[in-house]
C-alpha cells in the first residue's frame, strides 16, 4: 500500500464528510472509481470529496502516479479511464513528466490498458516536448483501438 501524504491527510481527511479509512493511494483510487461509476451528463454538480483529494496529489508525483496506475487498472469502463487520462494523468505529465515518463512507457509496454489510457491524453501546455514525443510513441500501437476510436476497455 502507498500511504497518502500526511499533509494531504491533514488537509482533506479531516474535513466534513470525509470517508473513514482512506489512508492509502489505493483506497483513494477505489473510492474515486466508485464516485465516478457512470457519466452524470450535464448534472455533474460540484466535485466530490475524492476529486478534491486527487487535485491535491499534484504536489506528490509518486503518489499521483500510483493513483493513476491503480485507477486505470481497476476502471470498469472507458469513461473512467478517459477521466483519469484527461485529468490527473495529464497534470502529472505536465508538472512531472521527466520524472515519470520512463515508468509510464514501461507500464504501457506491459499493459494494454495503460497504453489505452494514453490514447485519451491531450498534450498539456507545460509538458516538455521530449516527454510528449515519448507519450506519442508509447501510445501509437493502441491508437486504432483507443479511447477516441470508441474501442472497448482492454483487460487489466
Tab-separated table of C-alpha atoms in Angstrom:
chain	number	residue	atom	x	y	z
A	1	UNK	CA	0.000	0.000	0.000
A	2	UNK	CA	1.098	3.534	-0.778
A	3	UNK	CA	0.233	5.806	2.147
A	4	UNK	CA	-1.378	9.144	1.414
A	5	UNK	CA	0.993	12.022	2.194
A	6	UNK	CA	0.467	13.256	5.746
A	7	UNK	CA	-0.180	16.842	4.626
A	8	UNK	CA	-2.947	15.610	2.321
A	9	UNK	CA	-4.466	13.516	5.085
A	10	UNK	CA	-4.380	16.505	7.427
A	11	UNK	CA	-5.761	18.909	4.833
A	12	UNK	CA	-8.616	16.862	3.439
A	13	UNK	CA	-9.280	13.770	5.503
A	14	UNK	CA	-10.330	15.841	8.493
A	15	UNK	CA	-12.897	17.812	6.521
A	16	UNK	CA	-16.625	17.267	6.958
A	17	UNK	CA	-17.975	14.233	5.108
A	18	UNK	CA	-14.535	12.694	4.680
A	19	UNK	CA	-14.874	8.904	4.481
A	20	UNK	CA	-13.302	6.796	7.202
A	21	UNK	CA	-10.245	4.698	6.451
A	22	UNK	CA	-8.934	6.469	3.362
A	23	UNK	CA	-5.251	6.429	4.270
A	24	UNK	CA	-3.692	4.954	1.123
A	25	UNK	CA	-3.490	5.891	-2.525
A	26	UNK	CA	-5.090	2.559	-3.395
A	27	UNK	CA	-8.094	3.218	-1.145
A	28	UNK	CA	-8.434	6.695	-2.665
A	29	UNK	CA	-8.355	5.239	-6.200
A	30	UNK	CA	-11.052	2.724	-5.286
A	31	UNK	CA	-13.211	5.474	-3.752
A	32	UNK	CA	-12.664	7.721	-6.778
A	33	UNK	CA	-13.761	4.928	-9.122
A	34	UNK	CA	-16.878	4.297	-7.024
A	35	UNK	CA	-17.675	8.018	-7.130
A	36	UNK	CA	-17.298	8.005	-10.943
A	37	UNK	CA	-19.025	4.774	-11.982
A	38	UNK	CA	-21.077	6.442	-14.667
A	39	UNK	CA	-21.182	9.659	-16.640
A	40	UNK	CA	-23.502	12.085	-14.810
A	41	UNK	CA	-24.005	14.043	-18.037
A	42	UNK	CA	-24.960	17.674	-17.632
A	43	UNK	CA	-25.823	17.155	-13.952
A	44	UNK	CA	-22.207	16.719	-12.846
A	45	UNK	CA	-22.504	19.238	-9.994
A	46	UNK	CA	-19.681	20.026	-7.600
A	47	UNK	CA	-16.560	17.862	-7.325
A	48	UNK	CA	-16.878	15.029	-4.837
A	49	UNK	CA	-14.508	14.509	-1.922
A	50	UNK	CA	-12.337	12.047	-3.856
A	51	UNK	CA	-11.834	14.629	-6.634
A	52	UNK	CA	-10.563	17.161	-4.119
A	53	UNK	CA	-8.001	14.657	-2.829
A	54	UNK	CA	-6.794	13.870	-6.329
A	55	UNK	CA	-6.400	17.605	-7.088
A	56	UNK	CA	-4.136	17.861	-4.033
A	57	UNK	CA	-1.972	14.939	-5.189
A	58	UNK	CA	-0.459	17.219	-7.862
A	59	UNK	CA	2.241	18.160	-5.350
A	60	UNK	CA	3.103	14.472	-4.828
A	61	UNK	CA	4.187	12.924	-8.163
A	62	UNK	CA	4.942	9.422	-6.852
A	63	UNK	CA	1.563	9.143	-5.174
A	64	UNK	CA	-0.213	10.663	-8.173
A	65	UNK	CA	1.438	8.141	-10.497
A	66	UNK	CA	0.408	5.304	-8.173
A	67	UNK	CA	-3.152	6.681	-8.105
A	68	UNK	CA	-3.353	6.893	-11.910
A	69	UNK	CA	-1.990	3.391	-12.457
A	70	UNK	CA	-4.307	1.856	-9.829
A	71	UNK	CA	-7.382	3.683	-11.112
A	72	UNK	CA	-6.666	2.755	-14.741
A	73	UNK	CA	-6.144	-0.910	-13.823
A	74	UNK	CA	-9.308	-1.064	-11.709
A	75	UNK	CA	-11.546	1.019	-14.021
A	76	UNK	CA	-14.834	-0.571	-15.022
A	77	UNK	CA	-15.307	1.368	-18.246
A	78	UNK	CA	-13.640	3.604	-20.801
A	79	UNK	CA	-15.346	6.689	-19.394
A	80	UNK	CA	-13.450	6.293	-16.109
A	81	UNK	CA	-10.165	5.783	-17.966
A	82	UNK	CA	-10.870	8.896	-20.037
A	83	UNK	CA	-11.399	10.950	-16.878
A	84	UNK	CA	-8.077	9.770	-15.463
A	85	UNK	CA	-6.280	10.456	-18.761
A	86	UNK	CA	-7.769	13.914	-19.273
A	87	UNK	CA	-7.299	14.907	-15.634
A	88	UNK	CA	-4.698	13.573	-13.233
A	89	UNK	CA	-2.533	11.824	-15.840
A	90	UNK	CA	-2.264	14.973	-17.976
A	91	UNK	CA	-1.494	17.008	-14.843
A	92	UNK	CA	1.193	14.521	-13.841
A	93	UNK	CA	2.852	14.651	-17.259
A	94	UNK	CA	2.711	18.431	-17.406
A	95	UNK	CA	4.169	19.018	-13.967
A	96	UNK	CA	6.432	15.982	-13.521
A	97	UNK	CA	6.822	14.351	-16.950
A	98	UNK	CA	10.613	13.920	-16.959
A	99	UNK	CA	10.488	12.168	-13.575
A	100	UNK	CA	7.746	9.673	-14.509
A	101	UNK	CA	7.893	9.126	-18.279
A	102	UNK	CA	10.151	6.043	-18.195
A	103	UNK	CA	7.772	4.266	-15.789
A	104	UNK	CA	4.743	5.223	-17.870
A	105	UNK	CA	6.432	3.899	-21.018
A	106	UNK	CA	7.293	0.662	-19.237
A	107	UNK	CA	3.716	0.232	-17.995
A	108	UNK	CA	2.303	0.960	-21.471
A	109	UNK	CA	4.529	-1.751	-22.974
A	110	UNK	CA	3.408	-4.289	-20.389
A	111	UNK	CA	-0.269	-3.415	-20.011
A	112	UNK	CA	-2.565	-2.656	-22.967
A	113	UNK	CA	-4.934	-0.830	-20.620
A	114	UNK	CA	-2.233	1.713	-19.744
A	115	UNK	CA	-1.473	2.246	-23.455
A	116	UNK	CA	-5.250	2.612	-23.992
A	117	UNK	CA	-5.327	5.362	-21.350
A	118	UNK	CA	-2.513	7.205	-23.133
A	119	UNK	CA	-4.743	7.484	-26.218
A	120	UNK	CA	-7.013	9.789	-24.197
A	121	UNK	CA	-4.305	12.344	-23.466
A	122	UNK	CA	-4.084	15.784	-24.974
A	123	UNK	CA	-0.701	17.430	-24.770
A	124	UNK	CA	-0.549	19.547	-21.618
A	125	UNK	CA	0.730	23.077	-22.245
A	126	UNK	CA	3.510	22.598	-19.726
A	127	UNK	CA	4.602	19.164	-20.979
A	128	UNK	CA	8.187	19.018	-22.224
A	129	UNK	CA	8.331	18.282	-25.980
A	130	UNK	CA	10.602	15.255	-25.487
A	131	UNK	CA	8.202	13.813	-22.890
A	132	UNK	CA	5.271	14.292	-25.275
A	133	UNK	CA	7.198	12.599	-28.101
A	134	UNK	CA	7.709	9.602	-25.832
A	135	UNK	CA	3.981	9.514	-24.983
A	136	UNK	CA	3.148	9.607	-28.691
A	137	UNK	CA	5.494	6.678	-29.314
A	138	UNK	CA	4.126	4.683	-26.364
A	139	UNK	CA	0.519	5.063	-27.450
A	140	UNK	CA	0.939	4.623	-31.216
A	141	UNK	CA	0.303	0.841	-31.217
A	142	UNK	CA	-3.025	1.389	-29.417
A	143	UNK	CA	-4.350	4.440	-31.295
A	144	UNK	CA	-6.674	2.473	-33.594
A	145	UNK	CA	-8.059	0.631	-30.529
A	146	UNK	CA	-8.061	3.560	-28.124
A	147	UNK	CA	-10.481	5.923	-26.455
A	148	UNK	CA	-11.066	8.187	-29.459
A	149	UNK	CA	-11.720	5.126	-31.634
A	150	UNK	CA	-14.511	4.088	-29.273
A	151	UNK	CA	-12.814	0.768	-28.653
A	152	UNK	CA	-13.743	-1.329	-25.625
A	153	UNK	CA	-11.675	-1.236	-22.467
A	154	UNK	CA	-8.829	-3.778	-22.721
A	155	UNK	CA	-8.451	-6.323	-19.921
A	156	UNK	CA	-6.475	-5.195	-16.903
